[in-house]
C-alpha cells in the first residue's frame, strides 16, 4: 500500500499501523499524489488546533477520519497519537472490522497500562486509556490490566543492583516447520555443540567474575533456546555446575530451564536439572493432537509430553510451564480446546498460550501451508481464556509479535503463587538483562527509561569464532553498569 505524508514526517507510527492492519500489502512510501490503493496522512496547524487527517483507500473503498488537539498540547507524543488515531479510524472504515489491539502496533501493549498504574492510576483508568485512546477491545484491555498487576508486583520485588541472566542454547533435535528462531538442528549441526559449550563455559566464568566484583546480583536466571535439553545429561550437569560455581544465586528468585521438546527429556536429565538448582521448567507440547504435531515436524507424541510431565513431578519440580500454540496447521478450535483440557488435567503452574507467528524464515511460510482462519484462532484464544480463568489461572505477562495470526498475542497464564518473574522482567524491561550464548541480547536499563543493547552473534558458528570479542563486550557492559551504580537514583518518570 502506498503511503503519502503531507505536512509532517512521522512516517514510522503511521507505517507500522498500516503494516499491521494490512499485513498482506507491502508498504510503499511515496512523495507524490497517487490514484488507487493507499494512504494519505496529513497534518495541519490552525489557529487553535493541530488536526491529523487520514484517507485510506483499498479495493475501491475509501475511509476518511480526522482527530485534533489544542495547539498547547501538541507535543511529539500527542502529535503521533492523533496521526495514529486518524489513520486507525479511517482504515477500520475500509476494513469493516476492528482489530483486537486497536491502534496499538507495538510488541508490549502492557507497558501503557503498567505505566498508568505505576503512576497511581486505577485499573479502570488503565483500561480506559487502552480502550478510549487506542481502541483496544475490552477483552484485550482486561488481559493487559491483569498482566500489569503482576508487573507492579515484580517491580516491588526489585532491589538496587538487581539484574537477570539469560543463557542461550541455540540447538534443537530437529527443526519445527513454524520455527523462525536461529536454532540449529542437532542432526545437521551436532558437531558444533562441544565447541559451543566450551565457549559458553568461558563466557559464564568470565561474566561470573565481573558480576562478583560489580555489586550487582542475579534476580532471575533463564536457560532458553532452541532447546537446552538437547544437551546430554553429562553436558547439562557440567553446564549447571559451571553456573553454580560462577554465579551467586543466593538472591535469585527463579531459575528456569526450558525443556521445550518432550522428546529431549528423561528422568535422569530432569533430575540433573533439578539437582543443579533449576526451580522452574518448561515442557512444551504446543498441541496435544498427534496429527498436528506431525504436521509441524515435531517428532514427539502427546503421550511423551504426559510422560515427561510425570517424570518432572517425580524428580521434584513444582513449578512447570507448558506452551500451546493457537493457529497450527491441521488444528481446529475443538482440537485446541481438547489440547488445553489435557494440559490442564496435568495441573501445571503456568500455561503459555502463543499465537502462531509466521515469519519468512519458517518452512511453513515457504511451503504456503493452509492454516486455521483468523476466526478459528480467535475462537481458540477466547475458549482458552474462559477455561484458564475457570481453573484459577490469570494472565501475568503478554507480548505481541509481527506476522501473528489475526494480529493477536502471546499470553503467559499462571496459577496464584507461580508468577514467572523472568518473563516479566525481560518483557516489561524492568531491569538489565545479561545474555550469554548465541542469539542473546544484552539490554542495559539506563536512566529515564532508555536501553542500551549489545547483541551476541546469532549463529553458534559465529559465537564460537567470536568468543574473545564477546568477552570484551562483557567488559564494556560492566563498565556501563559500574557507572550507573555510581549515579544517584533517577527521579520518578512524569505522569501522562
Ligand atoms: S523447538 Fe522451538 S526453537 Fe527448536 S526448532 Fe522447534 S520452534 Fe524452533
mmCIF file of N, CA and C in Angstrom, residues 188-297:
data_model
loop_
_atom_site.group_PDB
_atom_site.id
_atom_site.type_symbol
_atom_site.label_atom_id
_atom_site.label_comp_id
_atom_site.label_asym_id
_atom_site.label_seq_id
_atom_site.Cartn_x
_atom_site.Cartn_y
_atom_site.Cartn_z
ATOM 1 N N UNK A 188 21.981 -31.912 11.926
ATOM 2 C CA UNK A 188 22.885 -31.333 10.925
ATOM 3 C C UNK A 188 24.089 -30.615 11.526
ATOM 4 N N UNK A 189 23.919 -30.062 12.726
ATOM 5 C CA UNK A 189 24.977 -29.198 13.251
ATOM 6 C C UNK A 189 25.530 -29.682 14.597
ATOM 7 N N UNK A 190 25.318 -30.968 14.893
ATOM 8 C CA UNK A 190 25.743 -31.527 16.191
ATOM 9 C C UNK A 190 27.225 -31.333 16.453
ATOM 10 N N UNK A 191 28.047 -31.290 15.404
ATOM 11 C CA UNK A 191 29.495 -31.160 15.592
ATOM 12 C C UNK A 191 29.860 -29.831 16.248
ATOM 13 N N UNK A 192 28.979 -28.826 16.123
ATOM 14 C CA UNK A 192 29.277 -27.515 16.728
ATOM 15 C C UNK A 192 28.960 -27.456 18.221
ATOM 16 N N UNK A 193 28.218 -28.454 18.714
ATOM 17 C CA UNK A 193 27.779 -28.353 20.114
ATOM 18 C C UNK A 193 28.949 -28.360 21.107
ATOM 19 N N UNK A 194 29.911 -29.323 21.034
ATOM 20 C CA UNK A 194 31.012 -29.293 22.020
ATOM 21 C C UNK A 194 31.813 -27.984 22.011
ATOM 22 N N UNK A 195 32.239 -27.453 20.845
ATOM 23 C CA UNK A 195 32.958 -26.166 20.911
ATOM 24 C C UNK A 195 32.067 -25.013 21.380
ATOM 25 N N UNK A 196 30.769 -25.118 21.073
ATOM 26 C CA UNK A 196 29.839 -24.084 21.551
ATOM 27 C C UNK A 196 29.815 -24.077 23.084
ATOM 28 N N UNK A 197 29.705 -25.277 23.663
ATOM 29 C CA UNK A 197 29.641 -25.361 25.128
ATOM 30 C C UNK A 197 30.951 -24.881 25.754
ATOM 31 N N UNK A 198 32.051 -25.196 25.081
ATOM 32 C CA UNK A 198 33.352 -24.739 25.590
ATOM 33 C C UNK A 198 33.379 -23.196 25.657
ATOM 34 N N UNK A 199 32.921 -22.569 24.587
ATOM 35 C CA UNK A 199 32.889 -21.100 24.560
ATOM 36 C C UNK A 199 31.925 -20.561 25.612
ATOM 37 N N UNK A 200 30.792 -21.222 25.750
ATOM 38 C CA UNK A 200 29.789 -20.766 26.724
ATOM 39 C C UNK A 200 30.334 -20.877 28.153
ATOM 40 N N UNK A 201 31.042 -21.960 28.447
ATOM 41 C CA UNK A 201 31.656 -22.109 29.777
ATOM 42 C C UNK A 201 32.608 -20.940 30.036
ATOM 43 N N UNK A 202 33.351 -20.532 29.007
ATOM 44 C CA UNK A 202 34.263 -19.394 29.183
ATOM 45 C C UNK A 202 33.474 -18.121 29.491
ATOM 46 N N UNK A 203 32.372 -17.938 28.754
ATOM 47 C CA UNK A 203 31.599 -16.705 28.968
ATOM 48 C C UNK A 203 30.961 -16.706 30.364
ATOM 49 N N UNK A 204 30.503 -17.866 30.801
ATOM 50 C CA UNK A 204 29.886 -17.947 32.140
ATOM 51 C C UNK A 204 30.932 -17.605 33.213
ATOM 52 N N UNK A 205 32.109 -18.222 33.112
ATOM 53 C CA UNK A 205 33.149 -17.980 34.126
ATOM 54 C C UNK A 205 33.565 -16.503 34.123
ATOM 55 N N UNK A 206 33.699 -15.943 32.927
ATOM 56 C CA UNK A 206 34.141 -14.547 32.796
ATOM 57 C C UNK A 206 33.089 -13.598 33.376
ATOM 58 N N UNK A 207 31.834 -13.836 33.014
ATOM 59 C CA UNK A 207 30.748 -12.969 33.499
ATOM 60 C C UNK A 207 30.602 -13.119 35.009
ATOM 61 N N UNK A 208 30.771 -14.345 35.499
ATOM 62 C CA UNK A 208 30.673 -14.579 36.942
ATOM 63 C C UNK A 208 31.679 -13.726 37.701
ATOM 64 N N UNK A 209 32.908 -13.644 37.173
ATOM 65 C CA UNK A 209 33.946 -12.836 37.851
ATOM 66 C C UNK A 209 33.552 -11.357 37.824
ATOM 67 N N UNK A 210 33.102 -10.888 36.654
ATOM 68 C CA UNK A 210 32.702 -9.477 36.549
ATOM 69 C C UNK A 210 31.549 -9.170 37.514
ATOM 70 N N UNK A 211 30.604 -10.098 37.590
ATOM 71 C CA UNK A 211 29.442 -9.887 38.464
ATOM 72 C C UNK A 211 29.865 -9.832 39.924
ATOM 73 N N UNK A 212 30.759 -10.748 40.305
ATOM 74 C CA UNK A 212 31.173 -10.831 41.713
ATOM 75 C C UNK A 212 31.797 -9.523 42.180
ATOM 76 N N UNK A 213 32.490 -8.840 41.263
ATOM 77 C CA UNK A 213 33.162 -7.583 41.643
ATOM 78 C C UNK A 213 32.289 -6.346 41.423
ATOM 79 N N UNK A 214 31.064 -6.543 40.977
ATOM 80 C CA UNK A 214 30.291 -5.390 40.496
ATOM 81 C C UNK A 214 29.302 -4.822 41.494
ATOM 82 N N UNK A 215 28.919 -5.586 42.488
ATOM 83 C CA UNK A 215 27.861 -5.134 43.395
ATOM 84 C C UNK A 215 26.468 -5.456 42.852
ATOM 85 N N UNK A 216 26.389 -5.982 41.640
ATOM 86 C CA UNK A 216 25.084 -6.391 41.092
ATOM 87 C C UNK A 216 24.813 -7.846 41.495
ATOM 88 N N UNK A 217 23.552 -8.230 41.478
ATOM 89 C CA UNK A 217 23.235 -9.625 41.793
ATOM 90 C C UNK A 217 22.081 -10.130 40.928
ATOM 91 N N UNK A 218 22.021 -11.444 40.836
ATOM 92 C CA UNK A 218 21.058 -12.064 39.906
ATOM 93 C C UNK A 218 19.710 -12.261 40.596
ATOM 94 N N UNK A 219 18.650 -11.732 39.940
ATOM 95 C CA UNK A 219 17.295 -11.871 40.478
ATOM 96 C C UNK A 219 16.564 -13.054 39.844
ATOM 97 N N UNK A 220 16.832 -13.283 38.567
ATOM 98 C CA UNK A 220 16.248 -14.462 37.915
ATOM 99 C C UNK A 220 17.190 -14.919 36.806
ATOM 100 N N UNK A 221 17.105 -16.204 36.534
ATOM 101 C CA UNK A 221 18.016 -16.826 35.565
ATOM 102 C C UNK A 221 17.158 -17.691 34.638
ATOM 103 N N UNK A 222 17.436 -17.593 33.343
ATOM 104 C CA UNK A 222 16.610 -18.326 32.372
ATOM 105 C C UNK A 222 17.514 -18.991 31.353
ATOM 106 N N UNK A 223 17.413 -20.307 31.242
ATOM 107 C CA UNK A 223 18.153 -21.004 30.192
ATOM 108 C C UNK A 223 17.150 -21.361 29.093
ATOM 109 N N UNK A 224 17.312 -20.722 27.926
ATOM 110 C CA UNK A 224 16.360 -20.936 26.834
ATOM 111 C C UNK A 224 17.075 -21.301 25.553
ATOM 112 N N UNK A 225 16.335 -21.262 24.455
ATOM 113 C CA UNK A 225 16.971 -21.700 23.216
ATOM 114 C C UNK A 225 16.211 -21.230 22.007
ATOM 115 N N UNK A 226 16.172 -22.110 21.007
ATOM 116 C CA UNK A 226 16.479 -23.527 20.978
ATOM 117 C C UNK A 226 15.840 -24.386 22.074
ATOM 118 N N UNK A 227 16.455 -25.483 22.285
ATOM 119 C CA UNK A 227 16.006 -26.431 23.303
ATOM 120 C C UNK A 227 17.217 -26.823 24.150
ATOM 121 N N UNK A 228 17.382 -26.200 25.327
ATOM 122 C CA UNK A 228 18.554 -26.516 26.139
ATOM 123 C C UNK A 228 18.693 -27.999 26.466
ATOM 124 N N UNK A 229 17.559 -28.697 26.565
ATOM 125 C CA UNK A 229 17.629 -30.115 26.931
ATOM 126 C C UNK A 229 18.058 -30.995 25.748
ATOM 127 N N UNK A 230 18.453 -30.359 24.649
ATOM 128 C CA UNK A 230 19.125 -31.106 23.581
ATOM 129 C C UNK A 230 20.463 -31.628 24.110
ATOM 130 N N UNK A 231 20.998 -30.923 25.129
ATOM 131 C CA UNK A 231 22.251 -31.372 25.750
ATOM 132 C C UNK A 231 22.040 -32.745 26.391
ATOM 133 N N UNK A 232 23.091 -33.575 26.375
ATOM 134 C CA UNK A 232 23.014 -34.860 27.083
ATOM 135 C C UNK A 232 23.029 -34.573 28.587
ATOM 136 N N UNK A 233 22.700 -35.583 29.383
ATOM 137 C CA UNK A 233 22.711 -35.376 30.846
ATOM 138 C C UNK A 233 24.086 -34.947 31.329
ATOM 139 N N UNK A 234 25.207 -35.599 30.897
ATOM 140 C CA UNK A 234 26.525 -35.121 31.369
ATOM 141 C C UNK A 234 26.823 -33.685 30.932
ATOM 142 N N UNK A 235 26.440 -33.326 29.697
ATOM 143 C CA UNK A 235 26.682 -31.934 29.252
ATOM 144 C C UNK A 235 25.884 -30.950 30.114
ATOM 145 N N UNK A 236 24.629 -31.303 30.392
ATOM 146 C CA UNK A 236 23.785 -30.428 31.215
ATOM 147 C C UNK A 236 24.357 -30.316 32.627
ATOM 148 N N UNK A 237 24.836 -31.450 33.153
ATOM 149 C CA UNK A 237 25.388 -31.441 34.509
ATOM 150 C C UNK A 237 26.597 -30.495 34.596
ATOM 151 N N UNK A 238 27.461 -30.581 33.593
ATOM 152 C CA UNK A 238 28.646 -29.719 33.548
ATOM 153 C C UNK A 238 28.255 -28.248 33.455
ATOM 154 N N UNK A 239 27.264 -27.975 32.617
ATOM 155 C CA UNK A 239 26.828 -26.589 32.428
ATOM 156 C C UNK A 239 26.251 -26.028 33.732
ATOM 157 N N UNK A 240 25.423 -26.822 34.385
ATOM 158 C CA UNK A 240 24.819 -26.357 35.639
ATOM 159 C C UNK A 240 25.886 -26.190 36.720
ATOM 160 N N UNK A 241 26.893 -27.069 36.693
ATOM 161 C CA UNK A 241 27.982 -26.930 37.657
ATOM 162 C C UNK A 241 28.707 -25.595 37.409
ATOM 163 N N UNK A 242 28.962 -25.287 36.142
ATOM 164 C CA UNK A 242 29.639 -24.024 35.810
ATOM 165 C C UNK A 242 28.809 -22.823 36.280
ATOM 166 N N UNK A 243 27.498 -22.909 36.074
ATOM 167 C CA UNK A 243 26.613 -21.809 36.501
ATOM 168 C C UNK A 243 26.695 -21.631 38.022
ATOM 169 N N UNK A 244 26.581 -22.746 38.747
ATOM 170 C CA UNK A 244 26.603 -22.662 40.218
ATOM 171 C C UNK A 244 27.967 -22.232 40.754
ATOM 172 N N UNK A 245 29.045 -22.668 40.063
ATOM 173 C CA UNK A 245 30.389 -22.268 40.508
ATOM 174 C C UNK A 245 30.651 -20.786 40.250
ATOM 175 N N UNK A 246 30.079 -20.264 39.159
ATOM 176 C CA UNK A 246 30.427 -18.897 38.735
ATOM 177 C C UNK A 246 29.492 -17.829 39.283
ATOM 178 N N UNK A 247 28.232 -18.189 39.506
ATOM 179 C CA UNK A 247 27.246 -17.169 39.896
ATOM 180 C C UNK A 247 26.778 -17.368 41.337
ATOM 181 N N UNK A 248 26.593 -16.242 42.004
ATOM 182 C CA UNK A 248 25.969 -16.289 43.331
ATOM 183 C C UNK A 248 24.457 -16.247 43.110
ATOM 184 N N UNK A 249 23.801 -17.344 43.389
ATOM 185 C CA UNK A 249 22.351 -17.398 43.140
ATOM 186 C C UNK A 249 21.548 -17.271 44.445
ATOM 187 N N UNK A 250 22.211 -16.776 45.474
ATOM 188 C CA UNK A 250 21.521 -16.753 46.768
ATOM 189 C C UNK A 250 20.330 -15.792 46.790
ATOM 190 N N UNK A 251 20.316 -14.797 45.879
ATOM 191 C CA UNK A 251 19.171 -13.863 45.852
ATOM 192 C C UNK A 251 18.319 -14.072 44.604
ATOM 193 N N UNK A 252 18.541 -15.189 43.944
ATOM 194 C CA UNK A 252 17.805 -15.477 42.699
ATOM 195 C C UNK A 252 16.421 -16.040 43.048
ATOM 196 N N UNK A 253 15.379 -15.355 42.545
ATOM 197 C CA UNK A 253 14.007 -15.779 42.857
ATOM 198 C C UNK A 253 13.588 -17.008 42.070
ATOM 199 N N UNK A 254 14.200 -17.183 40.892
ATOM 200 C CA UNK A 254 13.670 -18.204 39.985
ATOM 201 C C UNK A 254 14.746 -18.586 38.974
ATOM 202 N N UNK A 255 14.885 -19.862 38.745
ATOM 203 C CA UNK A 255 15.856 -20.360 37.751
ATOM 204 C C UNK A 255 15.088 -21.333 36.841
ATOM 205 N N UNK A 256 14.854 -20.879 35.625
ATOM 206 C CA UNK A 256 14.074 -21.684 34.674
ATOM 207 C C UNK A 256 14.989 -22.382 33.676
ATOM 208 N N UNK A 257 14.706 -23.632 33.397
ATOM 209 C CA UNK A 257 15.333 -24.300 32.252
ATOM 210 C C UNK A 257 14.213 -24.678 31.289
ATOM 211 N N UNK A 258 14.366 -24.227 30.057
ATOM 212 C CA UNK A 258 13.346 -24.544 29.065
ATOM 213 C C UNK A 258 13.591 -25.950 28.535
ATOM 214 N N UNK A 259 12.716 -26.863 28.948
ATOM 215 C CA UNK A 259 12.838 -28.247 28.466
ATOM 216 C C UNK A 259 12.380 -28.304 27.017
ATOM 217 N N UNK A 260 11.370 -27.483 26.718
ATOM 218 C CA UNK A 260 10.883 -27.434 25.341
ATOM 219 C C UNK A 260 10.338 -28.765 24.886
ATOM 220 N N UNK A 261 11.089 -29.448 24.080
ATOM 221 C CA UNK A 261 10.561 -30.654 23.432
ATOM 222 C C UNK A 261 10.598 -31.850 24.376
ATOM 223 N N UNK A 262 9.442 -32.477 24.583
ATOM 224 C CA UNK A 262 9.394 -33.630 25.492
ATOM 225 C C UNK A 262 10.317 -34.770 25.054
ATOM 226 N N UNK A 263 10.611 -34.869 23.751
ATOM 227 C CA UNK A 263 11.470 -35.967 23.273
ATOM 228 C C UNK A 263 12.932 -35.790 23.684
ATOM 229 N N UNK A 264 13.263 -34.659 24.331
ATOM 230 C CA UNK A 264 14.646 -34.474 24.797
ATOM 231 C C UNK A 264 14.762 -34.763 26.294
ATOM 232 N N UNK A 265 13.657 -35.168 26.903
ATOM 233 C CA UNK A 265 13.646 -35.304 28.361
ATOM 234 C C UNK A 265 13.552 -36.759 28.800
ATOM 235 N N UNK A 266 14.256 -37.087 29.856
ATOM 236 C CA UNK A 266 14.047 -38.359 30.552
ATOM 237 C C UNK A 266 14.272 -38.086 32.038
ATOM 238 N N UNK A 267 13.983 -39.100 32.847
ATOM 239 C CA UNK A 267 14.020 -38.861 34.290
ATOM 240 C C UNK A 267 15.427 -38.477 34.763
ATOM 241 N N UNK A 268 16.441 -39.105 34.172
ATOM 242 C CA UNK A 268 17.813 -38.814 34.601
ATOM 243 C C UNK A 268 18.155 -37.337 34.334
ATOM 244 N N UNK A 269 17.816 -36.861 33.107
ATOM 245 C CA UNK A 269 18.149 -35.475 32.762
ATOM 246 C C UNK A 269 17.363 -34.493 33.633
ATOM 247 N N UNK A 270 16.098 -34.827 33.875
ATOM 248 C CA UNK A 270 15.278 -33.938 34.706
ATOM 249 C C UNK A 270 15.838 -33.862 36.128
ATOM 250 N N UNK A 271 16.346 -34.990 36.620
ATOM 251 C CA UNK A 271 16.951 -34.998 37.962
ATOM 252 C C UNK A 271 18.213 -34.126 37.984
ATOM 253 N N UNK A 272 19.009 -34.238 36.919
ATOM 254 C CA UNK A 272 20.219 -33.413 36.818
ATOM 255 C C UNK A 272 19.839 -31.930 36.872
ATOM 256 N N UNK A 273 18.802 -31.563 36.136
ATOM 257 C CA UNK A 273 18.377 -30.155 36.082
ATOM 258 C C UNK A 273 17.869 -29.702 37.457
ATOM 259 N N UNK A 274 17.055 -30.546 38.063
ATOM 260 C CA UNK A 274 16.504 -30.200 39.374
ATOM 261 C C UNK A 274 17.618 -30.096 40.411
ATOM 262 N N UNK A 275 18.504 -31.082 40.428
ATOM 263 C CA UNK A 275 19.592 -31.068 41.426
ATOM 264 C C UNK A 275 20.597 -29.956 41.129
ATOM 265 N N UNK A 276 20.611 -29.481 39.877
ATOM 266 C CA UNK A 276 21.518 -28.385 39.510
ATOM 267 C C UNK A 276 20.948 -27.030 39.867
ATOM 268 N N UNK A 277 19.789 -26.994 40.523
ATOM 269 C CA UNK A 277 19.282 -25.731 41.070
ATOM 270 C C UNK A 277 18.115 -25.106 40.325
ATOM 271 N N UNK A 278 17.687 -25.689 39.204
ATOM 272 C CA UNK A 278 16.550 -25.085 38.496
ATOM 273 C C UNK A 278 15.297 -25.223 39.358
ATOM 274 N N UNK A 279 14.513 -24.125 39.409
ATOM 275 C CA UNK A 279 13.291 -24.161 40.217
ATOM 276 C C UNK A 279 12.042 -24.255 39.340
ATOM 277 N N UNK A 280 12.242 -24.040 38.033
ATOM 278 C CA UNK A 280 11.078 -23.993 37.135
ATOM 279 C C UNK A 280 11.503 -24.614 35.818
ATOM 280 N N UNK A 281 10.610 -25.348 35.207
ATOM 281 C CA UNK A 281 10.940 -25.973 33.919
ATOM 282 C C UNK A 281 9.761 -25.810 32.963
ATOM 283 N N UNK A 282 10.078 -25.738 31.676
ATOM 284 C CA UNK A 282 9.023 -25.694 30.650
ATOM 285 C C UNK A 282 8.995 -27.016 29.916
ATOM 286 N N UNK A 283 7.829 -27.578 29.811
ATOM 287 C CA UNK A 283 7.668 -28.781 28.974
ATOM 288 C C UNK A 283 6.582 -28.409 27.972
ATOM 289 N N UNK A 284 6.945 -28.291 26.718
ATOM 290 C CA UNK A 284 6.059 -27.626 25.766
ATOM 291 C C UNK A 284 5.444 -28.575 24.742
ATOM 292 N N UNK A 285 4.185 -28.906 24.936
ATOM 293 C CA UNK A 285 3.566 -29.774 23.930
ATOM 294 C C UNK A 285 3.273 -29.029 22.619
ATOM 295 N N UNK A 286 2.936 -27.756 22.682
ATOM 296 C CA UNK A 286 2.422 -26.908 21.580
ATOM 297 C C UNK A 286 1.024 -27.342 21.162
ATOM 298 N N UNK A 287 0.772 -28.634 21.102
ATOM 299 C CA UNK A 287 -0.558 -29.187 20.880
ATOM 300 C C UNK A 287 -0.530 -30.599 21.455
ATOM 301 N N UNK A 288 -1.714 -31.096 21.839
ATOM 302 C CA UNK A 288 -1.770 -32.490 22.296
ATOM 303 C C UNK A 288 -2.394 -33.355 21.210
ATOM 304 N N UNK A 289 -2.494 -32.838 20.000
ATOM 305 C CA UNK A 289 -3.047 -33.618 18.874
ATOM 306 C C UNK A 289 -1.885 -34.174 18.054
ATOM 307 N N UNK A 290 -1.760 -35.481 17.993
ATOM 308 C CA UNK A 290 -0.601 -36.079 17.313
ATOM 309 C C UNK A 290 -0.548 -35.731 15.825
ATOM 310 N N UNK A 291 -1.732 -35.569 15.187
ATOM 311 C CA UNK A 291 -1.698 -35.235 13.756
ATOM 312 C C UNK A 291 -1.160 -33.810 13.543
ATOM 313 N N UNK A 292 -1.444 -32.915 14.489
ATOM 314 C CA UNK A 292 -0.922 -31.542 14.371
ATOM 315 C C UNK A 292 0.591 -31.554 14.623
ATOM 316 N N UNK A 293 1.027 -32.329 15.612
ATOM 317 C CA UNK A 293 2.475 -32.445 15.869
ATOM 318 C C UNK A 293 3.193 -32.928 14.615
ATOM 319 N N UNK A 294 2.608 -33.943 13.961
ATOM 320 C CA UNK A 294 3.236 -34.476 12.743
ATOM 321 C C UNK A 294 3.264 -33.406 11.650
ATOM 322 N N UNK A 295 2.186 -32.618 11.574
ATOM 323 C CA UNK A 295 2.098 -31.596 10.512
ATOM 324 C C UNK A 295 3.151 -30.501 10.673
ATOM 325 N N UNK A 296 3.616 -30.261 11.909
ATOM 326 C CA UNK A 296 4.611 -29.200 12.102
ATOM 327 C C UNK A 296 6.013 -29.766 12.316
ATOM 328 N N UNK A 297 6.169 -31.058 12.122
ATOM 329 C CA UNK A 297 7.511 -31.659 12.160
ATOM 330 C C UNK A 297 8.090 -31.809 13.549
#
